[in-house]
Coordinates of C-alpha atoms and ligand atoms in Angstrom, one line a residue:
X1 CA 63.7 93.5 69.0
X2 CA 66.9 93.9 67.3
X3 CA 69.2 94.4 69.8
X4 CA 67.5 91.0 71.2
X5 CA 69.2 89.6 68.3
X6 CA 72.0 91.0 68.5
X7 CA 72.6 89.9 71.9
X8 CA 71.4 86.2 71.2
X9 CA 74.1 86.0 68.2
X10 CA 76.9 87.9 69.9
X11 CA 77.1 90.0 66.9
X12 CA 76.3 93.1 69.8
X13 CA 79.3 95.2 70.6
X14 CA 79.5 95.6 74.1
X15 CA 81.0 98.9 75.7
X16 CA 82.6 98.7 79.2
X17 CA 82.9 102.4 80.8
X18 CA 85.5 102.5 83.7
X19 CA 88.6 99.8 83.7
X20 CA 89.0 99.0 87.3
X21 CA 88.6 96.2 89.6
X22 CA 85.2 95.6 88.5
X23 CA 85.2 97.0 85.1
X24 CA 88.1 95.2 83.1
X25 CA 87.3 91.7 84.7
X26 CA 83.3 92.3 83.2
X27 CA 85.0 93.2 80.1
X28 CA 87.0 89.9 80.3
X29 CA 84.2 88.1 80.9
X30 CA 82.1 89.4 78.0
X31 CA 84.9 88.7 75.3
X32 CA 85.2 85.4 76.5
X33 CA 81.5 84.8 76.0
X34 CA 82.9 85.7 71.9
X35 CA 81.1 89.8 71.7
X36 CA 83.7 92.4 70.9
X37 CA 84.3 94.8 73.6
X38 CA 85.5 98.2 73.8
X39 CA 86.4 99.2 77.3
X40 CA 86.7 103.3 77.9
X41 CA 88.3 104.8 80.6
X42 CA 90.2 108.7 81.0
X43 CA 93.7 107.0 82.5
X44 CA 96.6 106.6 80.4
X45 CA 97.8 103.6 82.8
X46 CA 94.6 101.8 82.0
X47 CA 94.3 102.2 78.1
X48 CA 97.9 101.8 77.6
X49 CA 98.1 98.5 79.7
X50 CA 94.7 97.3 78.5
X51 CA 96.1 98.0 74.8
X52 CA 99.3 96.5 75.1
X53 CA 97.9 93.0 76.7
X54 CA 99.4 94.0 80.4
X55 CA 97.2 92.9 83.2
X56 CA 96.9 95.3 86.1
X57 CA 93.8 94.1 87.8
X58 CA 94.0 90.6 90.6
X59 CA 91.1 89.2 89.1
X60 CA 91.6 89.1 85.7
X61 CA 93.7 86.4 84.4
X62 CA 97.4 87.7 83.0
X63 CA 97.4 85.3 79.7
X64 CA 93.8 85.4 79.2
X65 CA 94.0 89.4 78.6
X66 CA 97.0 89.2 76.3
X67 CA 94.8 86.3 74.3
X68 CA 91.6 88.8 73.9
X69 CA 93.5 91.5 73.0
X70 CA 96.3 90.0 70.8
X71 CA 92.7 88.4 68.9
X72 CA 90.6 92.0 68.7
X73 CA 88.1 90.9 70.9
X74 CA 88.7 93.6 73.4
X75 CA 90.2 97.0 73.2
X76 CA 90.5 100.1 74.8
X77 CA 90.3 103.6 74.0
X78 CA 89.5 106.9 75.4
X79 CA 86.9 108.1 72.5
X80 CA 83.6 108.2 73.4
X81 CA 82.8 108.5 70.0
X82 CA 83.4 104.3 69.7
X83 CA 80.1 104.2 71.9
X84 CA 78.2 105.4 68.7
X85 CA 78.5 101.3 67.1
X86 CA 77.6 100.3 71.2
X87 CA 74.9 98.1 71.1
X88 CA 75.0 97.5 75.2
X89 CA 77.4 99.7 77.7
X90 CA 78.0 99.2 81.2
X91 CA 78.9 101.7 83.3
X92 CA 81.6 100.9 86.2
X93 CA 83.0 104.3 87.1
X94 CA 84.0 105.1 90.4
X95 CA 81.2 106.0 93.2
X96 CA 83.6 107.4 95.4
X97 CA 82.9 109.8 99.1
X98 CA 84.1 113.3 99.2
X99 CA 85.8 114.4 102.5
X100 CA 82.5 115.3 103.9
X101 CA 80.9 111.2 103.9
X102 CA 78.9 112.9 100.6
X103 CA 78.3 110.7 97.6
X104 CA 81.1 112.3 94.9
X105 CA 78.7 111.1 91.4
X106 CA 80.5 113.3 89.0
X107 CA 82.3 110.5 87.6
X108 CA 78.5 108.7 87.0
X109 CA 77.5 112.3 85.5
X110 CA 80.5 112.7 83.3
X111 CA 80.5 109.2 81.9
X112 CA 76.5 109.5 81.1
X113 CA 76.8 112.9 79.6
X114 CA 79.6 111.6 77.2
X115 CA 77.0 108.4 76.4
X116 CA 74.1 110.2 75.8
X117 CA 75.7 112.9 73.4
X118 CA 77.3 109.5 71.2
X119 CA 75.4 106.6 71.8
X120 CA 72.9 105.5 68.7
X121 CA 69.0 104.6 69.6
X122 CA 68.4 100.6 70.1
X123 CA 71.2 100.2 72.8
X124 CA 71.4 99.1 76.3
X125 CA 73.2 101.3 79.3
X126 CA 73.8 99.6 82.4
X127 CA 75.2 101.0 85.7
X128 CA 76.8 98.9 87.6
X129 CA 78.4 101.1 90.2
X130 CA 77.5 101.0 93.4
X131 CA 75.4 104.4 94.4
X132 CA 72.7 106.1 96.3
X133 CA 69.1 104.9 95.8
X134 CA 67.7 107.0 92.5
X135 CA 70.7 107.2 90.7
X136 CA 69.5 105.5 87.9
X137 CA 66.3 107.7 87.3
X138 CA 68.1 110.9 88.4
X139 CA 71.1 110.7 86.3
X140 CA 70.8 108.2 83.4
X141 CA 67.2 109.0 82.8
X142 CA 67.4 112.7 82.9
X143 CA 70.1 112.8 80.8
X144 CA 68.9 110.2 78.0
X145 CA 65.3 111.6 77.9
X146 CA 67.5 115.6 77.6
X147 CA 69.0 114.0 74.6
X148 CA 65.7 112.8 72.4
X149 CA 65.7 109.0 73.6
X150 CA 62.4 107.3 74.6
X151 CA 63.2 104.9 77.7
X152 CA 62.2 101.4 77.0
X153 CA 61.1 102.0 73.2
X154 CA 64.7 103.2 71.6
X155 CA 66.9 103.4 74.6
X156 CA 67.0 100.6 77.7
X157 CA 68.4 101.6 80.7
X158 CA 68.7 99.1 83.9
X159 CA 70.8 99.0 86.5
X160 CA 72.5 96.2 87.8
X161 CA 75.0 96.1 91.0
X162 CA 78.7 94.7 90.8
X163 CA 79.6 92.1 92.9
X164 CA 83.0 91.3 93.1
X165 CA 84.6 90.1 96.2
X166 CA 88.7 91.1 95.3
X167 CA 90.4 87.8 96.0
X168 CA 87.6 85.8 96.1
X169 CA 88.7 82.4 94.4
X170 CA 85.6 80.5 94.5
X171 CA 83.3 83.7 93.6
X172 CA 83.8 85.4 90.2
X173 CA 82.4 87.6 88.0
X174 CA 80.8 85.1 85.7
X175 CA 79.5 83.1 88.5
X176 CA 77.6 85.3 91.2
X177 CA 73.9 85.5 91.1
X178 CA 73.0 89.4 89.3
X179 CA 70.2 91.5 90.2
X180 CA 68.5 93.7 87.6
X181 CA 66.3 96.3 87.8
X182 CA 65.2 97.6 84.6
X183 CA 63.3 101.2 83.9
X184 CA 60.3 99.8 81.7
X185 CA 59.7 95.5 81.0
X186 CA 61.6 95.8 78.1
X187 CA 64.6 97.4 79.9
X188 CA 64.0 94.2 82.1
X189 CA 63.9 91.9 79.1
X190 CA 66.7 93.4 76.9
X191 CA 69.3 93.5 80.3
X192 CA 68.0 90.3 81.7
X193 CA 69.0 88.7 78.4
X194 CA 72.2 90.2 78.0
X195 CA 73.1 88.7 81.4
X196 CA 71.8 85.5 81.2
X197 CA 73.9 85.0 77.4
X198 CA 77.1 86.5 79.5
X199 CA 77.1 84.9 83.0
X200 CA 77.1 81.6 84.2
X201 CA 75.0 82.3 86.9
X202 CA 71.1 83.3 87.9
X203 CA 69.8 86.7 87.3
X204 CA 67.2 88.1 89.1
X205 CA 64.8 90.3 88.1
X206 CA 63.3 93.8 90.7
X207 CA 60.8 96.0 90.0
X208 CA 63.3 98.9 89.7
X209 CA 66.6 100.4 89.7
X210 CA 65.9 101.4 93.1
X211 CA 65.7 98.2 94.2
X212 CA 68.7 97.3 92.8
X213 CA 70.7 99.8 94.0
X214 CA 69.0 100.1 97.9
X215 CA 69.7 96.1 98.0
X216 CA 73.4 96.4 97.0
X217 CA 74.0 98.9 99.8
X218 CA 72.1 96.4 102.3
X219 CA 74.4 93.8 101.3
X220 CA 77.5 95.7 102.2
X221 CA 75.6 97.4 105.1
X222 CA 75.1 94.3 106.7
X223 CA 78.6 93.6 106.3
X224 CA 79.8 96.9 107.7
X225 CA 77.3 96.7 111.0
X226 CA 78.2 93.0 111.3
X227 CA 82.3 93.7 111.3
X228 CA 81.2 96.6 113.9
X229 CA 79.5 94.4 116.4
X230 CA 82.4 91.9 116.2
X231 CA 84.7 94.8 117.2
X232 CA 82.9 96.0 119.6
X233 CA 82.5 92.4 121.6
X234 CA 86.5 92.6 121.2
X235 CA 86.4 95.9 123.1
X236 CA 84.5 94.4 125.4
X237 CA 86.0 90.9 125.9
X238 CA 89.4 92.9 126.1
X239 CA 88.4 94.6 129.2
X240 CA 86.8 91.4 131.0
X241 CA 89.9 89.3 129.9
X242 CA 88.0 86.7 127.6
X243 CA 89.2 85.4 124.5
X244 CA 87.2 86.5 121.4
X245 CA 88.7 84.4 119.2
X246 CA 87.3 81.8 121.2
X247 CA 84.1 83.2 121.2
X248 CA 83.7 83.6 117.7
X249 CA 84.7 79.9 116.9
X250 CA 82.2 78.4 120.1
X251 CA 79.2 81.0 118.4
X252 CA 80.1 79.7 114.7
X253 CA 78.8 76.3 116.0
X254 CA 75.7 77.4 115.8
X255 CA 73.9 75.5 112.3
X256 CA 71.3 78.5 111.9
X257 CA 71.1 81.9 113.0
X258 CA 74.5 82.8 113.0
X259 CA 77.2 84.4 110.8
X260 CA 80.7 84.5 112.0
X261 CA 82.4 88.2 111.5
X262 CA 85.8 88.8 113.0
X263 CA 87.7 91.8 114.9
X264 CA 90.6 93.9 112.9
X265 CA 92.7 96.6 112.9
X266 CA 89.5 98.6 111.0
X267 CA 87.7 98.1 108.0
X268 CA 89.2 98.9 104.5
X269 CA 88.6 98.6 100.8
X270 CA 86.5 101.3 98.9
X271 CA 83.2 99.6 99.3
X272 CA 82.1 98.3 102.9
X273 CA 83.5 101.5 104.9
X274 CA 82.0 103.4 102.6
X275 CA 78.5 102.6 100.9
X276 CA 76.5 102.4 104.2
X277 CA 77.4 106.2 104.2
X278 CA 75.2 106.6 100.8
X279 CA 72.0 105.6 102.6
X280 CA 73.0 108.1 105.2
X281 CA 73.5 110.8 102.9
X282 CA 70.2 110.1 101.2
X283 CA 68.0 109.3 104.3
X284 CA 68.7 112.9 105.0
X285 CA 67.0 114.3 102.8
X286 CA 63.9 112.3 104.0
X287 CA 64.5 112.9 107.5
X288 CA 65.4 109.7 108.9
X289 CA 68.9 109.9 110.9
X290 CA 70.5 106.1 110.1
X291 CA 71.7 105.8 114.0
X292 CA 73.0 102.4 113.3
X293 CA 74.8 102.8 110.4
X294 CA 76.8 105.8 111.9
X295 CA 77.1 104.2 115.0
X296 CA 78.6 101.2 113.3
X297 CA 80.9 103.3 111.2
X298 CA 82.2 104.8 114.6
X299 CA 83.3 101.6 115.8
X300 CA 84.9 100.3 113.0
X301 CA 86.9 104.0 112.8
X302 CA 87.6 103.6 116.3
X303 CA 89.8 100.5 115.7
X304 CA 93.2 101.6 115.1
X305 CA 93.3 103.8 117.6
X306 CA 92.5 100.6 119.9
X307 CA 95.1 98.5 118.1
X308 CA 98.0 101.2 119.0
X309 CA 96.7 101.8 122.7
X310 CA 97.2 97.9 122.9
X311 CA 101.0 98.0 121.3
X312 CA 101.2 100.9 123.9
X313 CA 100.1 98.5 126.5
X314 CA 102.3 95.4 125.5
X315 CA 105.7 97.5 125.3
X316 CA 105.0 99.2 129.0
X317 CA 105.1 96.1 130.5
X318 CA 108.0 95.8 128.3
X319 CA 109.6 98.7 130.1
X320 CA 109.4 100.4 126.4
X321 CA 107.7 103.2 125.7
X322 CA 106.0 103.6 122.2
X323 CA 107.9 106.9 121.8
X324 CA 110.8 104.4 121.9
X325 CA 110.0 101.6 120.7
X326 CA 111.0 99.8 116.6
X327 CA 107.5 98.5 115.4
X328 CA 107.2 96.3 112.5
X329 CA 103.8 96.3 110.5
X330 CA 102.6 93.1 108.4
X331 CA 100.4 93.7 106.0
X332 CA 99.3 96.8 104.2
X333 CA 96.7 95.1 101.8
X334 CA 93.1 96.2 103.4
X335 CA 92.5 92.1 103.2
X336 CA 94.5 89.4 102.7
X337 CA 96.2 87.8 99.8
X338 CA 95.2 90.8 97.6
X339 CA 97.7 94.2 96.6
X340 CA 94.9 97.1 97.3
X341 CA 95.8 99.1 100.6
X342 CA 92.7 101.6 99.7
X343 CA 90.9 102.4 102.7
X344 CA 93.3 100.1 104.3
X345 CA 93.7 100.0 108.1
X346 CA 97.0 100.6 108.3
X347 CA 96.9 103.8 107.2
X348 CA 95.2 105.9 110.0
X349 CA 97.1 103.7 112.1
X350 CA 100.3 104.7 110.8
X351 CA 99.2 108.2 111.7
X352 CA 98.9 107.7 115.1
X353 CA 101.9 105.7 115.2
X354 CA 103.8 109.0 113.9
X355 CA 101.7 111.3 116.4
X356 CA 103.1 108.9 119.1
X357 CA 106.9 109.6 117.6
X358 CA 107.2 105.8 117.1
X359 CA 109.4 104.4 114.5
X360 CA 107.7 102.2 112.3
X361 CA 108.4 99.9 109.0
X362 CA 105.7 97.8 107.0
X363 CA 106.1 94.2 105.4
X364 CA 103.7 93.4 102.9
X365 CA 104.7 90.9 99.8
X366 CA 101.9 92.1 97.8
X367 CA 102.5 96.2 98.0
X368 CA 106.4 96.8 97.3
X369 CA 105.7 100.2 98.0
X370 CA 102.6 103.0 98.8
X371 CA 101.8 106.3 99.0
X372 CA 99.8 107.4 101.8
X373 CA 96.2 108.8 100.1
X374 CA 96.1 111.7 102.9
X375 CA 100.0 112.7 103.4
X376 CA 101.0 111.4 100.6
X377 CA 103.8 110.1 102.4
X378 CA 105.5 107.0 100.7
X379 CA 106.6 103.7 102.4
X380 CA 108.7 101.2 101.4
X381 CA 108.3 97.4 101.9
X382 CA 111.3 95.9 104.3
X383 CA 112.5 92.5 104.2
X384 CA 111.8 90.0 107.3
X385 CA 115.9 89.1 107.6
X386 CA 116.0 90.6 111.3
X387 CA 112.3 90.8 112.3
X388 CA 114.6 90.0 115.7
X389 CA 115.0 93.6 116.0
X390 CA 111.8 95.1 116.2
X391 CA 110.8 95.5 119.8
X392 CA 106.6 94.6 118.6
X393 CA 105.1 92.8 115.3
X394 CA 101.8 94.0 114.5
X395 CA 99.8 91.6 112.2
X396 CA 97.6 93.7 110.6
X397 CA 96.3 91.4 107.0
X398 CA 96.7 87.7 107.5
X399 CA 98.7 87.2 103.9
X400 CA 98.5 83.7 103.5
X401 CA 102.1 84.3 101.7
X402 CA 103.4 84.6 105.7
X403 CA 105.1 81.8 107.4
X404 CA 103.5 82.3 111.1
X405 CA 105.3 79.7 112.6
X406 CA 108.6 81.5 112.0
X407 CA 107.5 84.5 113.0
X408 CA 106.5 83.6 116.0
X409 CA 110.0 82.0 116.9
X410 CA 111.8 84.6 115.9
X411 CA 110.3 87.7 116.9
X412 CA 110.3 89.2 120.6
X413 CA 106.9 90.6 120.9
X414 CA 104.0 90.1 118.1
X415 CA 100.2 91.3 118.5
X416 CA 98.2 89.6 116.0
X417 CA 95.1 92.1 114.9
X418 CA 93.9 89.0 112.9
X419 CA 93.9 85.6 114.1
X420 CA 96.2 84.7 112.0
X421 CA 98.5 83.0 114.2
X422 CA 95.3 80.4 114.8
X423 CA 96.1 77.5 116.7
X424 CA 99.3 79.0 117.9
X425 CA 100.2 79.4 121.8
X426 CA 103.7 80.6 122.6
X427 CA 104.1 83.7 125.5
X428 CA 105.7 86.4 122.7
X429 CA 101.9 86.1 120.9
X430 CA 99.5 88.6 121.8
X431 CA 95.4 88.2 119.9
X432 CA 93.6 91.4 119.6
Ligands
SAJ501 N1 86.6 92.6 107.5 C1 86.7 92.5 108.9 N2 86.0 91.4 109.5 C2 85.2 90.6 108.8 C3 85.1 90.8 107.4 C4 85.8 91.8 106.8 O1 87.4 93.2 109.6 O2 84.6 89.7 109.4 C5 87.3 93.7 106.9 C6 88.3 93.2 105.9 O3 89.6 92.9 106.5 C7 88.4 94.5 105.0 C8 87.0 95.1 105.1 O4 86.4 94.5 106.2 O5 89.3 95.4 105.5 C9 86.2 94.7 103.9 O6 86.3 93.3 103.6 P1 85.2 92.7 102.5 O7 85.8 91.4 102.0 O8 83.9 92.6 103.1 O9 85.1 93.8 101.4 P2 85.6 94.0 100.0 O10 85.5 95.4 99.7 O11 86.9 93.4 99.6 O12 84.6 93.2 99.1 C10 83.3 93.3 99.4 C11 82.6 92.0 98.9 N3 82.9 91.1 100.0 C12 82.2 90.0 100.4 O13 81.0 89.9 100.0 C13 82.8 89.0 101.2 C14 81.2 92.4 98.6 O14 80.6 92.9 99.8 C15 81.1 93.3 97.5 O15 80.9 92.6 96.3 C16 82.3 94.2 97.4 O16 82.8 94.5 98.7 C17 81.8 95.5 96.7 O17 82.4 95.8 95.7 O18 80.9 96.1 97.2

């Protein structure tokens, strides 16, 4: 097969749809392996930045994206009409939920559409974003097969779920495991090729797209429902005064049969809050009611609300009521040491700060500044010069860029959502 070739010598030109956090560091990756990539996306800021060499992803290394731009080897554009020359695309467009907890594919549909009206016969689409189970027969199938091409004989179509952890440093791109599931064998061969020439890591081969996609949304499932029971024992462990902290480090000492989760203000980012919610839109139409999953999804929502009926707590005994009181938030990122505050936890709990009338200000040395995504409200980053003045510090993303130790001496009152603090005891430090 020719595009077998292709792929083997490089001389394939790989197409990247969608430039974001898992998009532009594939792209990265795939020039560096020496193919010529076009990345597409609809936003200015994207193709602009991408075109003039400026990094705007954590991921992706600064110099490296000047170097593969400033030598051809990637560019971006807007033109779907580029994906004609496209020997393999990926697809990494958003898979975002609607205000309803429904699956919003039209950015999956759009992005298709435009592929299957320009791309030639002999090429290779991957999805990569993570979706509903069927997504890949539904949508790319349908629409290829509307548009003359015979999957598996002159179109191969596969999908394959992203995997990247933002921040991770020991976990890239180029060296997590990938699962494939291909539409026909040759789908299989063709994508598991392409991989395996791209990657420094093992690919894995399922019997379908579907088990590629319903396995991505496990993963993060099991992430979701683990983070929920870890709340809810802190809840719990609250109420009977016992440290969970503690609990979590005695459990962890277990060599087998145990995975440590921790408590938090709530769980952010645009993947683990939200894919479990996919299985639960789709097991509706079969019936099933995912109890667990919603259940979990409760608790997780439920944690800001416990966070600032805690503050609440701390400044009574304080004599301060939270309609009073000067809070000061650390940390808007939705994890630490990264500058994404989607989905982040602070931002319902800013919300109920402002229902309570409290006066609030955030820290956070990797988000200068943010607009709230439902009130579109915008927040400035303040310095930690006179953290003396704030009646509470709430530690809500463990930045490793913080200096604890000076926080803790300086500040009256702090309640630390994230164990950050660790080893430290002093009678101003409060642990979720
Ligand atoms: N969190 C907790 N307690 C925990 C773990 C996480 O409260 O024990 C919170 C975090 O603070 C954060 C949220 O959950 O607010 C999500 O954290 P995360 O690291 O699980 O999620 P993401 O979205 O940054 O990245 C995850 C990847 N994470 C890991 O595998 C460690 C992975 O699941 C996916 O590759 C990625 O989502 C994705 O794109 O699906």
């Amino acid at each position: 097969m020719k595009l077998l070739e292709k792929i083997q010598n490089k001389s394939a030109l790989v197409g990247v749809v969608g430039l974001g956090y898992v998009g532009l560091p594939m792209a990265v990756t795939v020039a560096r392996k020496g193919f010529k990539v076009i990345g597409i996306d609809t936003s200015d800021y994207a193709v602009n930045h991408v075109n003039d060499g400026e990094n705007y992803i954590g991921d992706v290394d600064d110099a490296e994206l000047k170097k593969i731009v400033k030598n051809g080897s990637l560019k971006a554009s807007f033109d779907y009409k580029l994906m004609k020359n496209a020997d393999v695309i990926m697809i990494a467009v958003p898979t975002p939920l609607d205000k309803y907890q429904q699956p919003n594919s039209s950015f999956v549909r759009s992005s298709v559409k435009s592929l299957a009206e320009n791309v030639s016969k002999d090429t290779l689409i991957i999805l990569e974003s993570t979706t509903y189970p069927g997504t890949t027969r539904e949508i790319l199938v349908r629409e290829f097969e509307k548009n003359g091409f015979q999957i598996g004989k002159d179109i191969f179509i596969a999908f394959s779920p992203e995997r990247v952890d933002p921040g991770n440093k020991d976990y890239k791109t180029s060296n997590t495991p990938k699962i494939v599931g291909g539409i026909t064998e040759n789908c299989n061969k063709v994508s598991k090729k392409f991989y395996e020439t791209i990657l420094d890591a093992d690919v894995f081969l399922v019997s379908s797209p579907e088990i590629a996609e319903m396995e991505k949304i496990y993963e993060n499932t099991f992430r979701n429902i683990n983070i929920a029971l870890a709340n809810e024992m802190t809840i719990l462990c609250e109420k009977m005064e016992i440290d969970i902290w503690e609990v979590i480090e005695a459990a962890k000492t277990k060599p087998y049969g145990f995975m440590a989760f921790y408590p938090g203000p709530g769980v952010g980012g645009h993947c683990i809050p939200l894919d479990p919610f996919y299985l639960t839109w789709k097991a509706r139409e079969y019936n099933y009611h995912t109890r667990l999953i919603e259940l979990a999804g409760e608790i997780n929502m439920s944690m800001p609300t416990f966070v600032v009926n805690k503050a609440a707590k701390l400044l009574n005994e304080k004599g301060i009521s939270l309609s009073r009181a000067n809070i000061l938030l650390l940390g808007a990122a939705y994890k630490k040491d990264i500058a994404d505050f989607r989905e982040s936890p602070i931002l319902p709990l800013i919300s109920i700060l402002e229902k309570n009338s409290a006066k609030f200000v955030y820290n956070d040395p990797h988000i200068p500044e943010f607009i709230h995504e439902h009130t579109y409200k915008k927040y400035h980053s303040v310095n930690l010069d006179n953290i003396e003045k704030y009646d509470l510090v709430i530690i809500l993303t463990a930045h490793s860029a913080y200096d604890y130790d000076d926080i803790v001496k300086r500040a009256k009152l702090i309640l630390d959502t994230r164990f950050a603090c660790k080893k430290i005891n002093a009678e101003n430090l409060i642990r979720l």
